[in-house]
């Protein structure tokens, strides 16, 4: 009966997994679409800033067990401050651990989640890279996973913090890959809890050449890290900046899971969108600029062409950009004459008495290319451009007639109807520019104490109120959601710029970042794979109790049995993790049961008892092994 109950609980997961695999067989390619802000422009009108929304959409996550192979270099801070104690992962327990203990547990989660086709390198650093704790690229298959785990177990914290030499070592490891191994997608994960102690001044120009080759996803641990450095490293490499605050250091694995859920579902690399203005010499449109956030964009040949370099796309991701055009008054040479009813296309001199006629103008031709794996020519895909068209009728046929003075009576006026979705993305890019500029100004001022932070909060609040007033009558634009985001940033400034910097990083890359905890993310940037990975991280057991960790660390180096202790700890953690998952299922309320609160109390009590029993059991197991193998 118990097995049948467990099978019923697993049935939804099995169905979902089957659907994912079915979807994998017919996964769609990358798609690019466009939406002009107006479907029509009066023929005689010149529009100096006509916006076109450019949407790049990756195929959905289909099979999480089949993805582009990864080469991940984990750059881990083992400076002395990583020994600082933090609160336990379980709020019901008195267990205490260090930042390093939690970092180790989080990295072991990453090691478990990498697939056999992936590779992992560890670069531990303090005053410089620490070779005894570091490794080259290890194949996760075979012994690689075990070797990486042992490297993590042996980490010890001491010394200062020098970020740049460690990053240069990580880039070197990826640069020195040979042959087919370069078909793996390279990423760097940087985790640190402190400010750089070398006095290095972090600017975009200073780091661009050092880290621009590979995305560096940076993670700040606790309140003492430097948001400026980690944000600039992320921006200079097309990565992201996340952080966990002091109250959420037990959730480092969750912050990594947000990132890892994307890395494991790479759908395309080297994604580029090309833009070509139509008939520039004949009085057609020209490209003025592209709002692309943290993605590189360019305009060339006086506005005749442009490009957006998207790079890596995770499955299920959507990137939105806004192309700004200068559209002059239409001439007969720039128009195509079409018939809606007859479906035919004619030149401007042709007349059909039975059709509704339209004069259209092509503004842009949009093409794109991408690859399924880096360096694999056979996996490259190039898609011919589609046209962006608008109608260019006479003024009287373009606009909707409304009453200027209310219902009934009064003169009539004509108003345009802009696309709400284009307007919403325009506002988002404008807010991003405002907040990023504010963050840059605050970083440049480099306040010495937190007493100046209330002033910064007032400045950002004032900028937002001015921003909102200027756009309060923009039809179809929803500002309430943006106001909630700004309110959260204003409140966060009491403790520094970390939250604002992470928000900027998330919106620049249109990718989820942990903004203080894994629960604080921009929901629209979360893909299904990220959600699943975060949920798995949330179910992790707490790290080993201090007694067990100390017993493993203090054992003399020449004694046998160190590996036995680690093996015992892993075994006991796996056992108790299973118990912790399954016991709460005993307290499932029946449909008729009304006292759900009582069920919750029983469930919380059982979890607390499990935690206490687990810590005691692991401690006794470690002591037993230590006594047996004592030198």
Coordinates of C-alpha atoms in Angstrom, one line a residue:
X1 CA 0.0 0.0 0.0
X2 CA 2.9 2.4 0.8
X3 CA 4.5 1.7 -2.5
X4 CA 1.3 2.4 -4.3
X5 CA 0.9 5.7 -2.4
X6 CA 4.5 6.7 -3.4
X7 CA 3.8 5.8 -7.0
X8 CA 0.7 8.0 -7.1
X9 CA 2.8 10.9 -5.7
X10 CA 5.4 10.4 -8.4
X11 CA 2.8 10.0 -11.2
X12 CA 2.5 13.8 -12.0
X13 CA 6.3 14.0 -12.2
X14 CA 6.5 11.0 -14.6
X15 CA 3.8 12.6 -16.8
X16 CA 5.6 15.9 -16.8
X17 CA 8.9 14.2 -17.7
X18 CA 7.2 12.3 -20.6
X19 CA 5.8 15.5 -21.9
X20 CA 9.2 17.1 -21.8
X21 CA 10.8 14.2 -23.8
X22 CA 8.0 14.3 -26.3
X23 CA 8.5 18.0 -26.8
X24 CA 12.3 17.3 -27.4
X25 CA 11.5 15.4 -30.5
X26 CA 9.9 18.4 -32.2
X27 CA 11.8 21.2 -30.6
X28 CA 11.3 24.5 -32.5
X29 CA 14.3 26.6 -33.7
X30 CA 15.1 30.0 -32.5
X31 CA 12.5 32.5 -33.6
X32 CA 12.7 36.2 -34.3
X33 CA 9.7 38.4 -34.7
X34 CA 9.0 42.2 -34.9
X35 CA 6.2 44.5 -33.8
X36 CA 6.1 48.2 -35.0
X37 CA 4.7 50.7 -32.5
X38 CA 2.1 51.8 -35.2
X39 CA 0.8 49.6 -38.0
X40 CA 0.4 52.8 -40.1
X41 CA 2.2 56.1 -40.7
X42 CA 0.5 58.9 -42.6
X43 CA 2.0 59.1 -46.0
X44 CA 3.2 62.7 -45.7
X45 CA 4.4 62.4 -42.2
X46 CA 8.1 62.2 -41.1
X47 CA 8.7 60.3 -37.9
X48 CA 12.0 60.9 -36.3
X49 CA 11.7 58.2 -33.7
X50 CA 9.6 55.2 -34.8
X51 CA 10.1 52.2 -32.6
X52 CA 10.0 48.5 -33.6
X53 CA 10.1 45.8 -31.0
X54 CA 12.5 43.0 -31.8
X55 CA 11.8 39.7 -30.0
X56 CA 14.2 36.8 -29.9
X57 CA 12.8 33.6 -28.6
X58 CA 14.6 30.3 -27.8
X59 CA 12.9 26.9 -28.0
X60 CA 11.5 25.5 -24.8
X61 CA 13.4 23.2 -22.5
X62 CA 12.6 19.8 -23.8
X63 CA 15.0 17.3 -22.2
X64 CA 17.2 18.3 -19.3
X65 CA 19.3 15.2 -19.7
X66 CA 20.4 16.3 -23.2
X67 CA 22.1 19.6 -23.6
X68 CA 25.1 21.3 -25.1
X69 CA 28.1 20.1 -23.0
X70 CA 29.5 22.6 -20.6
X71 CA 33.0 23.6 -19.3
X72 CA 32.4 25.3 -16.0
X73 CA 35.3 26.9 -14.1
X74 CA 34.3 27.6 -10.5
X75 CA 36.4 30.4 -9.0
X76 CA 36.0 30.1 -5.2
X77 CA 37.1 32.5 -2.5
X78 CA 39.0 30.8 0.3
X79 CA 40.2 34.0 2.0
X80 CA 40.2 34.2 5.8
X81 CA 36.8 35.8 6.0
X82 CA 35.2 32.6 4.7
X83 CA 35.8 31.2 8.1
X84 CA 33.3 33.6 9.6
X85 CA 30.3 31.8 11.2
X86 CA 26.8 32.1 9.8
X87 CA 23.4 30.9 10.9
X88 CA 22.4 27.3 10.1
X89 CA 20.6 26.3 7.0
X90 CA 17.7 25.0 9.1
X91 CA 16.0 27.8 11.1
X92 CA 14.8 25.1 13.6
X93 CA 18.3 24.0 14.5
X94 CA 21.1 25.5 16.6
X95 CA 23.6 24.2 14.1
X96 CA 26.3 26.7 13.3
X97 CA 28.7 26.7 10.3
X98 CA 31.0 28.9 8.4
X99 CA 30.6 30.5 5.0
X100 CA 33.1 28.0 3.7
X101 CA 31.0 25.1 5.0
X102 CA 28.0 26.4 3.1
X103 CA 30.1 27.1 0.0
X104 CA 31.3 23.5 0.0
X105 CA 27.7 22.2 0.3
X106 CA 26.6 24.4 -2.5
X107 CA 29.4 23.4 -4.8
X108 CA 28.7 19.7 -4.2
X109 CA 25.1 20.4 -5.4
X110 CA 26.6 21.9 -8.6
X111 CA 28.8 18.9 -9.0
X112 CA 25.9 16.5 -8.6
X113 CA 23.8 18.4 -11.1
X114 CA 26.4 18.5 -13.9
X115 CA 25.9 15.8 -16.5
X116 CA 28.5 13.2 -17.6
X117 CA 29.3 15.1 -20.8
X118 CA 30.2 18.2 -18.8
X119 CA 33.5 19.2 -17.3
X120 CA 34.4 21.2 -14.2
X121 CA 37.5 23.1 -13.1
X122 CA 38.1 24.5 -9.6
X123 CA 40.2 27.6 -9.1
X124 CA 40.4 28.4 -5.4
X125 CA 42.0 31.7 -4.5
X126 CA 42.9 34.1 -1.7
X127 CA 46.0 36.3 -2.2
X128 CA 46.2 34.5 -5.5
X129 CA 45.2 31.1 -7.0
X130 CA 45.8 28.3 -4.5
X131 CA 47.1 25.4 -6.6
X132 CA 46.7 22.7 -4.0
X133 CA 43.0 23.2 -3.9
X134 CA 42.5 23.8 -7.6
X135 CA 42.2 21.5 -10.6
X136 CA 42.2 21.5 -14.4
X137 CA 39.1 20.6 -16.3
X138 CA 37.7 17.3 -14.9
X139 CA 35.4 15.1 -16.8
X140 CA 32.3 14.7 -14.6
X141 CA 31.9 11.2 -15.9
X142 CA 34.1 8.5 -14.3
X143 CA 36.2 9.7 -11.4
X144 CA 35.9 13.4 -12.2
X145 CA 32.8 13.9 -10.0
X146 CA 34.5 12.2 -7.1
X147 CA 37.8 14.0 -7.5
X148 CA 36.0 17.4 -7.7
X149 CA 34.1 16.5 -4.5
X150 CA 37.3 15.7 -2.7
X151 CA 38.9 19.0 -3.8
X152 CA 35.9 20.8 -2.4
X153 CA 36.2 18.9 0.9
X154 CA 39.8 19.9 1.4
X155 CA 39.2 23.7 1.0
X156 CA 40.6 25.8 3.8
X157 CA 40.2 29.5 4.3
X158 CA 43.1 31.9 5.0
X159 CA 44.7 35.0 3.5
X160 CA 43.4 38.0 1.6
X161 CA 41.2 38.4 -1.6
X162 CA 42.8 39.0 -5.1
X163 CA 40.1 38.5 -7.7
X164 CA 41.9 39.4 -11.0
X165 CA 44.7 36.7 -10.9
X166 CA 42.0 34.0 -10.2
X167 CA 39.9 35.2 -13.1
X168 CA 42.9 35.3 -15.4
X169 CA 43.6 31.7 -14.4
X170 CA 40.0 30.7 -15.2
X171 CA 40.2 32.3 -18.6
X172 CA 43.5 30.5 -19.2
X173 CA 42.0 27.1 -18.5
X174 CA 39.3 27.7 -21.0
X175 CA 41.6 29.2 -23.6
X176 CA 43.9 26.2 -23.5
X177 CA 41.3 23.6 -24.5
X178 CA 42.2 21.6 -27.5
X179 CA 40.3 20.0 -30.4
X180 CA 36.7 18.9 -30.0
X181 CA 36.7 20.0 -26.4
X182 CA 36.3 23.6 -27.6
X183 CA 32.8 22.6 -28.7
X184 CA 31.8 22.8 -25.0
X185 CA 30.3 26.1 -23.9
X186 CA 32.6 27.8 -21.4
X187 CA 31.3 29.6 -18.3
X188 CA 32.9 31.0 -15.2
X189 CA 31.2 31.0 -11.8
X190 CA 32.8 33.5 -9.3
X191 CA 31.9 33.2 -5.6
X192 CA 33.3 35.6 -3.1
X193 CA 32.4 37.2 0.3
X194 CA 34.8 40.1 0.4
X195 CA 36.2 43.2 -1.2
X196 CA 39.4 43.0 -3.3
X197 CA 42.3 43.6 -0.9
X198 CA 44.8 44.4 -3.6
X199 CA 43.4 47.9 -4.1
X200 CA 42.6 47.2 -7.8
X201 CA 40.1 49.7 -9.2
X202 CA 37.3 47.8 -11.0
X203 CA 36.1 49.6 -14.1
X204 CA 34.6 48.2 -17.3
X205 CA 37.7 49.2 -19.3
X206 CA 40.1 47.6 -16.8
X207 CA 38.4 44.2 -17.0
X208 CA 37.0 44.1 -20.5
X209 CA 40.1 42.5 -22.1
X210 CA 40.6 40.1 -19.2
X211 CA 37.1 38.5 -19.0
X212 CA 35.3 39.4 -22.2
X213 CA 35.8 35.9 -23.8
X214 CA 33.5 33.9 -21.5
X215 CA 30.4 34.8 -19.5
X216 CA 31.3 35.3 -15.8
X217 CA 28.4 34.8 -13.4
X218 CA 29.3 36.5 -10.2
X219 CA 27.9 35.7 -6.7
X220 CA 28.4 38.0 -3.7
X221 CA 28.1 36.2 -0.3
X222 CA 27.0 38.4 2.6
X223 CA 27.1 42.1 3.2
X224 CA 30.9 42.6 2.9
X225 CA 31.4 41.8 -0.7
X226 CA 31.9 44.6 -3.3
X227 CA 28.9 45.0 -5.6
X228 CA 30.9 47.4 -7.9
X229 CA 33.5 44.8 -8.8
X230 CA 31.1 41.9 -9.3
X231 CA 28.7 44.0 -11.4
X232 CA 31.5 45.3 -13.6
X233 CA 32.9 41.8 -14.1
X234 CA 29.5 40.5 -15.1
X235 CA 28.8 43.4 -17.4
X236 CA 32.2 43.1 -19.1
X237 CA 31.7 39.4 -19.8
X238 CA 28.0 39.2 -20.7
X239 CA 27.4 37.4 -17.4
X240 CA 25.1 38.2 -14.4
X241 CA 25.6 39.4 -10.9
X242 CA 23.7 37.7 -8.0
X243 CA 24.1 38.0 -4.3
X244 CA 22.8 36.4 -1.1
X245 CA 22.5 38.6 2.0
X246 CA 23.6 37.7 5.5
X247 CA 20.1 36.3 6.4
X248 CA 20.2 34.0 3.4
X249 CA 23.7 32.6 3.3
X250 CA 22.2 29.1 3.8
X251 CA 20.7 29.5 0.4
X252 CA 23.9 29.8 -1.7
X253 CA 22.9 26.6 -3.5
X254 CA 19.6 28.2 -4.5
X255 CA 21.3 31.3 -5.9
X256 CA 23.6 29.0 -7.9
X257 CA 20.5 26.9 -9.0
X258 CA 19.0 30.0 -10.7
X259 CA 22.1 30.2 -12.8
X260 CA 22.7 26.5 -13.3
X261 CA 19.1 25.9 -14.4
X262 CA 19.9 28.1 -17.4
X263 CA 23.4 26.8 -18.1
X264 CA 22.1 23.2 -18.4
X265 CA 19.6 24.2 -21.1
X266 CA 21.7 26.1 -23.6
X267 CA 19.7 26.2 -26.8
X268 CA 21.8 28.3 -29.0
X269 CA 25.2 30.1 -29.0
X270 CA 26.6 32.9 -31.0
X271 CA 23.1 34.2 -31.7
X272 CA 23.1 37.4 -33.9
X273 CA 20.3 39.5 -35.3
X274 CA 21.1 41.5 -38.4
X275 CA 19.1 44.6 -39.4
X276 CA 19.0 46.3 -42.8
X277 CA 17.1 49.4 -43.6
X278 CA 15.1 49.2 -46.8
X279 CA 15.7 51.6 -49.7
X280 CA 17.8 54.1 -47.8
X281 CA 18.9 55.8 -51.0
X282 CA 15.3 56.2 -52.1
X283 CA 14.1 58.0 -49.1
X284 CA 13.4 55.0 -46.9
X285 CA 13.9 54.5 -43.2
X286 CA 17.3 54.5 -41.4
X287 CA 18.3 53.0 -38.1
X288 CA 19.0 55.5 -35.4
X289 CA 19.9 53.2 -32.5
X290 CA 19.0 50.0 -30.7
X291 CA 18.0 49.7 -27.1
X292 CA 19.7 46.4 -26.2
X293 CA 20.6 46.7 -22.5
X294 CA 23.7 44.6 -21.7
X295 CA 23.9 43.1 -25.2
X296 CA 26.2 44.6 -27.8
X297 CA 24.5 46.4 -30.6
X298 CA 25.8 48.5 -33.4
X299 CA 24.6 50.7 -36.3
X300 CA 26.7 51.1 -39.4
X301 CA 26.7 52.8 -42.8
X302 CA 24.8 55.9 -41.6
X303 CA 21.9 53.8 -40.4
X304 CA 21.7 51.4 -43.4
X305 CA 22.5 48.4 -41.2
X306 CA 22.7 47.2 -37.7
X307 CA 23.3 44.2 -35.5
X308 CA 22.5 42.8 -32.1
X309 CA 24.8 40.2 -30.6
X310 CA 22.8 38.0 -28.2
X311 CA 25.3 35.2 -27.8
X312 CA 24.1 32.4 -25.6
X313 CA 20.3 31.6 -25.3
X314 CA 18.9 29.4 -22.7
X315 CA 15.9 27.2 -23.5
X316 CA 12.6 29.1 -23.0
X317 CA 14.3 32.5 -22.8
X318 CA 12.9 35.6 -24.6
X319 CA 14.9 38.7 -25.3
X320 CA 13.3 41.9 -26.3
X321 CA 15.0 44.9 -27.9
X322 CA 13.7 48.2 -29.3
X323 CA 14.9 49.5 -32.7
X324 CA 14.6 53.2 -33.2
X325 CA 14.1 54.4 -36.8
X326 CA 13.9 57.6 -38.6
X327 CA 11.1 57.3 -41.1
X328 CA 10.7 60.2 -43.6
X329 CA 7.6 61.1 -45.6
X330 CA 6.8 58.4 -48.2
X331 CA 7.5 58.8 -51.9
X332 CA 6.0 56.7 -54.7
X333 CA 9.3 54.9 -55.0
X334 CA 9.2 53.6 -51.5
X335 CA 5.6 52.2 -51.5
X336 CA 4.2 48.9 -52.6
X337 CA 0.5 49.0 -53.7
X338 CA -1.5 46.0 -52.5
X339 CA -5.1 44.8 -52.6
X340 CA -6.6 43.2 -49.5
X341 CA -9.6 41.7 -51.2
X342 CA -7.9 40.5 -54.4
X343 CA -4.7 39.6 -52.7
X344 CA -2.6 41.1 -55.6
X345 CA 0.3 43.5 -55.5
X346 CA 0.5 46.3 -58.1
X347 CA 2.5 49.4 -58.8
X348 CA 1.2 52.8 -57.9
X349 CA -0.5 53.4 -61.2
X350 CA -2.6 50.3 -61.2
X351 CA -6.3 50.6 -60.1
X352 CA -8.8 47.9 -59.2
X353 CA -12.4 49.0 -58.7
X354 CA -13.3 45.9 -56.6
X355 CA -10.6 45.9 -54.0
X356 CA -9.6 47.7 -50.8
X357 CA -6.3 49.3 -51.7
X358 CA -3.2 49.6 -49.4
X359 CA 0.0 51.4 -49.8
X360 CA 2.7 49.6 -47.8
X361 CA 6.3 50.5 -47.1
X362 CA 9.1 48.1 -46.0
X363 CA 11.1 49.7 -43.1
X364 CA 13.5 46.9 -42.2
X365 CA 14.7 43.5 -43.3
X366 CA 15.6 41.3 -40.2
X367 CA 17.7 38.2 -40.4
X368 CA 19.5 36.1 -37.8
X369 CA 22.0 33.3 -37.2
X370 CA 22.9 31.0 -34.4
X371 CA 24.6 27.7 -33.7
X372 CA 23.8 24.7 -31.6
X373 CA 27.3 24.3 -30.3
X374 CA 30.4 26.6 -30.3
X375 CA 32.8 26.1 -33.2
X376 CA 30.6 23.4 -34.9
X377 CA 30.1 24.6 -38.4
X378 CA 27.6 21.8 -39.1
X379 CA 25.4 23.1 -36.3
X380 CA 25.2 26.7 -37.6
X381 CA 21.8 28.0 -38.7
X382 CA 21.2 31.1 -40.8
X383 CA 17.7 32.5 -41.4
X384 CA 16.9 34.9 -44.2
X385 CA 15.4 38.2 -43.1
X386 CA 11.8 38.9 -43.0
X387 CA 10.4 42.4 -43.8
X388 CA 9.0 44.9 -41.3
X389 CA 6.1 46.7 -43.1
X390 CA 3.8 49.5 -42.3
X391 CA 0.8 51.0 -44.2
X392 CA 1.3 54.5 -45.6
X393 CA -2.3 55.6 -46.4
X394 CA -3.7 59.1 -46.5
X395 CA -4.2 60.7 -43.1
X396 CA -8.0 60.3 -43.1
X397 CA -7.6 56.5 -43.4
X398 CA -5.1 56.1 -40.6
X399 CA -6.5 57.2 -37.3
X400 CA -9.5 56.4 -35.2
X401 CA -12.0 59.2 -34.9
X402 CA -12.8 60.2 -31.3
X403 CA -14.7 63.0 -29.6
X404 CA -12.3 65.6 -28.2
X405 CA -14.8 66.9 -25.7
X406 CA -16.4 63.7 -24.4
X407 CA -19.5 61.8 -25.6
X408 CA -21.8 63.7 -27.9
X409 CA -21.2 67.1 -29.6
X410 CA -17.8 68.7 -30.0
X411 CA -15.3 68.6 -32.7
X412 CA -13.7 65.4 -33.9
X413 CA -10.0 64.7 -33.8
X414 CA -7.8 61.9 -34.9
X415 CA -5.4 60.0 -32.5
X416 CA -2.9 57.2 -33.2
X417 CA -3.2 53.8 -31.4
X418 CA 0.3 52.7 -30.3
X419 CA 1.1 49.1 -29.6
X420 CA 0.9 48.6 -25.7
X421 CA 3.6 45.8 -25.8
X422 CA 6.0 48.1 -27.6
X423 CA 5.3 50.9 -25.2
X424 CA 5.8 48.7 -22.2
X425 CA 9.3 47.6 -23.3
X426 CA 10.2 51.2 -24.2
X427 CA 9.3 52.2 -20.6
X428 CA 11.4 49.3 -19.2
X429 CA 14.4 50.3 -21.2
X430 CA 14.0 53.9 -20.1
X431 CA 13.7 52.8 -16.4
X432 CA 16.8 50.6 -16.8
X433 CA 18.7 53.5 -18.1
X434 CA 17.6 55.7 -15.2
X435 CA 18.5 53.1 -12.5
X436 CA 21.8 52.1 -14.1
X437 CA 22.8 55.8 -14.3
X438 CA 21.8 56.2 -10.7
X439 CA 23.9 53.2 -9.7
X440 CA 26.9 54.4 -11.6
X441 CA 26.7 57.8 -9.9
X442 CA 26.5 56.2 -6.5
X443 CA 29.4 53.9 -7.2
X444 CA 31.5 56.8 -8.4
X445 CA 30.7 58.8 -5.2
X446 CA 31.8 55.7 -3.2
X447 CA 30.2 56.6 0.1
X448 CA 32.4 55.7 3.1
X449 CA 29.6 55.0 5.5
X450 CA 26.0 53.8 5.4
X451 CA 24.9 57.1 6.8
X452 CA 24.7 58.5 3.3
X453 CA 22.4 55.7 2.1
X454 CA 19.1 57.5 3.1
X455 CA 20.2 60.3 0.8
X456 CA 20.6 57.8 -2.0
X457 CA 17.2 56.4 -1.3
X458 CA 15.7 59.9 -1.5
X459 CA 17.5 60.5 -4.8
X460 CA 16.2 57.3 -6.4
X461 CA 12.6 57.9 -5.1
X462 CA 12.7 61.4 -6.6
X463 CA 13.9 60.2 -10.0
X464 CA 11.2 57.6 -10.1
X465 CA 8.4 60.1 -9.2
X466 CA 9.6 62.4 -12.0
X467 CA 9.8 59.4 -14.4
X468 CA 6.2 58.4 -13.5
X469 CA 4.8 61.8 -13.9
X470 CA 6.3 62.2 -17.4
X471 CA 4.6 58.9 -18.5
X472 CA 1.3 58.9 -16.5
X473 CA -0.8 59.5 -19.6
X474 CA 0.9 56.9 -21.8
X475 CA -1.9 54.7 -22.9
X476 CA -1.6 51.0 -22.4
X477 CA 1.5 51.3 -20.1
X478 CA 1.3 49.6 -16.7
X479 CA 3.5 51.4 -14.2
X480 CA 2.2 49.8 -11.0
X481 CA 4.4 46.7 -11.3
X482 CA 7.4 48.9 -12.0
X483 CA 6.6 51.0 -8.9
X484 CA 6.8 47.9 -6.8
X485 CA 10.3 47.1 -8.1
X486 CA 11.5 50.6 -7.5
X487 CA 10.0 50.6 -3.9
X488 CA 12.1 47.4 -3.2
X489 CA 15.2 49.1 -4.5
X490 CA 14.6 52.2 -2.5
X491 CA 14.2 50.1 0.7
X492 CA 17.3 48.1 -0.1
X493 CA 19.5 51.2 -0.2
X494 CA 19.7 51.3 3.6
X495 CA 22.1 48.3 3.4
X496 CA 24.1 49.3 0.2
X497 CA 23.9 49.0 -3.6
X498 CA 23.9 45.2 -3.9
X499 CA 20.1 44.9 -4.6
X500 CA 20.1 47.8 -7.1
X501 CA 23.2 46.4 -8.9
X502 CA 21.7 42.9 -9.2
X503 CA 18.4 44.4 -10.5
X504 CA 20.4 46.3 -13.1
X505 CA 22.3 43.1 -14.1
X506 CA 19.1 41.1 -14.4
X507 CA 17.3 43.7 -16.6
X508 CA 20.4 44.4 -18.7
X509 CA 20.8 40.7 -19.6
X510 CA 17.0 39.9 -19.3
X511 CA 18.0 36.9 -17.2
X512 CA 17.2 35.9 -13.6
X513 CA 19.5 36.8 -10.8
X514 CA 19.2 36.2 -7.1
X515 CA 18.7 39.6 -5.5
X516 CA 19.4 38.8 -1.9
X517 CA 17.9 35.3 -2.0
X518 CA 16.7 32.7 -4.6
X519 CA 13.2 33.8 -3.9
X520 CA 13.9 37.4 -4.9
X521 CA 14.1 37.2 -8.7
X522 CA 12.4 38.9 -11.7
X523 CA 9.8 36.3 -12.3
X524 CA 9.4 36.9 -16.0
X525 CA 13.1 36.0 -16.6
X526 CA 12.8 32.6 -14.8
X527 CA 12.6 29.7 -17.2
X528 CA 10.9 26.4 -16.2
X529 CA 14.3 24.7 -15.9
X530 CA 15.4 27.3 -13.4
X531 CA 12.3 26.9 -11.3
X532 CA 12.9 23.1 -11.2
X533 CA 16.5 23.5 -10.2
X534 CA 15.8 26.0 -7.5
X535 CA 13.2 23.6 -6.1
X536 CA 15.8 20.9 -6.0
X537 CA 18.2 23.1 -4.2
X538 CA 15.5 24.0 -1.6
X539 CA 15.2 20.3 -0.7
X540 CA 18.9 20.0 0.1
X541 CA 19.7 18.7 3.6
X542 CA 21.7 21.1 5.9
X543 CA 25.5 20.9 5.8
X544 CA 27.2 18.4 8.2
X545 CA 27.3 19.5 11.9
X546 CA 30.4 21.2 13.1
X547 CA 31.5 18.3 15.2
X548 CA 31.6 16.0 12.1
X549 CA 33.3 18.7 10.0
X550 CA 35.9 19.3 12.8
X551 CA 36.5 15.6 13.2
X552 CA 37.3 15.4 9.4
X553 CA 39.4 18.5 9.4
X554 CA 41.4 17.8 12.6
X555 CA 42.4 14.3 11.7
X556 CA 46.2 14.1 11.3
X557 CA 47.3 14.2 7.7
X558 CA 49.3 11.0 7.8
X559 CA 46.4 8.9 9.3
X560 CA 44.3 6.5 7.2
X561 CA 40.6 6.9 7.3
X562 CA 40.0 10.5 6.0
X563 CA 38.2 9.2 2.9
X564 CA 36.2 6.8 5.2
X565 CA 34.9 9.7 7.2
X566 CA 33.8 11.6 4.1
X567 CA 32.2 8.5 2.8
X568 CA 30.3 7.9 6.0
X569 CA 29.1 11.5 6.1
X570 CA 27.9 11.3 2.5
X571 CA 26.1 8.0 3.2
X572 CA 24.4 9.3 6.3
X573 CA 23.4 12.6 4.6
X574 CA 21.8 10.6 1.7
X575 CA 19.9 8.4 4.1
X576 CA 18.6 11.3 6.2
X577 CA 17.8 13.3 3.1
X578 CA 15.5 10.5 2.0
X579 CA 13.9 10.3 5.4
X580 CA 13.4 14.1 5.5
X581 CA 11.6 13.9 2.1
X582 CA 9.4 10.9 2.8
X583 CA 8.3 11.3 6.4
X584 CA 6.3 14.5 5.9
X585 CA 4.2 12.6 3.4
X586 CA 2.7 10.6 6.3
X587 CA 1.0 13.9 7.3
X588 CA -1.1 14.4 4.2
X589 CA -4.6 15.8 5.2
X590 CA -7.6 13.9 3.8
X591 CA -10.1 15.8 1.6
X592 CA -12.5 15.9 4.5
X593 CA -10.0 17.1 7.0
X594 CA -10.6 20.6 8.0
X595 CA -7.8 21.2 10.5
X596 CA -5.0 21.8 8.1
X597 CA -3.2 23.8 10.8
X598 CA -2.9 20.7 13.0
X599 CA -1.4 18.8 10.0
X600 CA 1.2 21.5 9.5
X601 CA 2.2 21.5 13.2
X602 CA 2.8 17.7 13.0
X603 CA 4.8 18.1 9.8
X604 CA 7.0 20.9 11.3
X605 CA 7.5 18.9 14.5
X606 CA 8.6 15.8 12.5
X607 CA 11.1 17.8 10.5
X608 CA 12.6 19.3 13.6
X609 CA 12.9 15.9 15.2
X610 CA 14.6 14.6 12.0
X611 CA 17.1 17.4 12.0
X612 CA 18.1 16.7 15.6
X613 CA 18.3 12.9 15.0
X614 CA 20.4 13.4 11.8
X615 CA 23.0 15.7 13.6
X616 CA 23.3 13.2 16.4
X617 CA 23.6 10.2 14.1
X618 CA 26.2 11.8 11.9
X619 CA 28.3 12.9 14.9
X620 CA 28.2 9.3 16.4
X621 CA 29.1 7.8 13.0
X622 CA 32.1 10.1 12.6
X623 CA 33.3 9.5 16.2
X624 CA 33.0 5.7 15.6
X625 CA 35.1 5.8 12.4
X626 CA 37.7 8.1 14.0
X627 CA 38.1 5.8 17.0
X628 CA 38.5 2.7 14.7
X629 CA 41.1 4.4 12.5
X630 CA 43.0 6.4 15.1
X631 CA 46.7 6.6 14.6

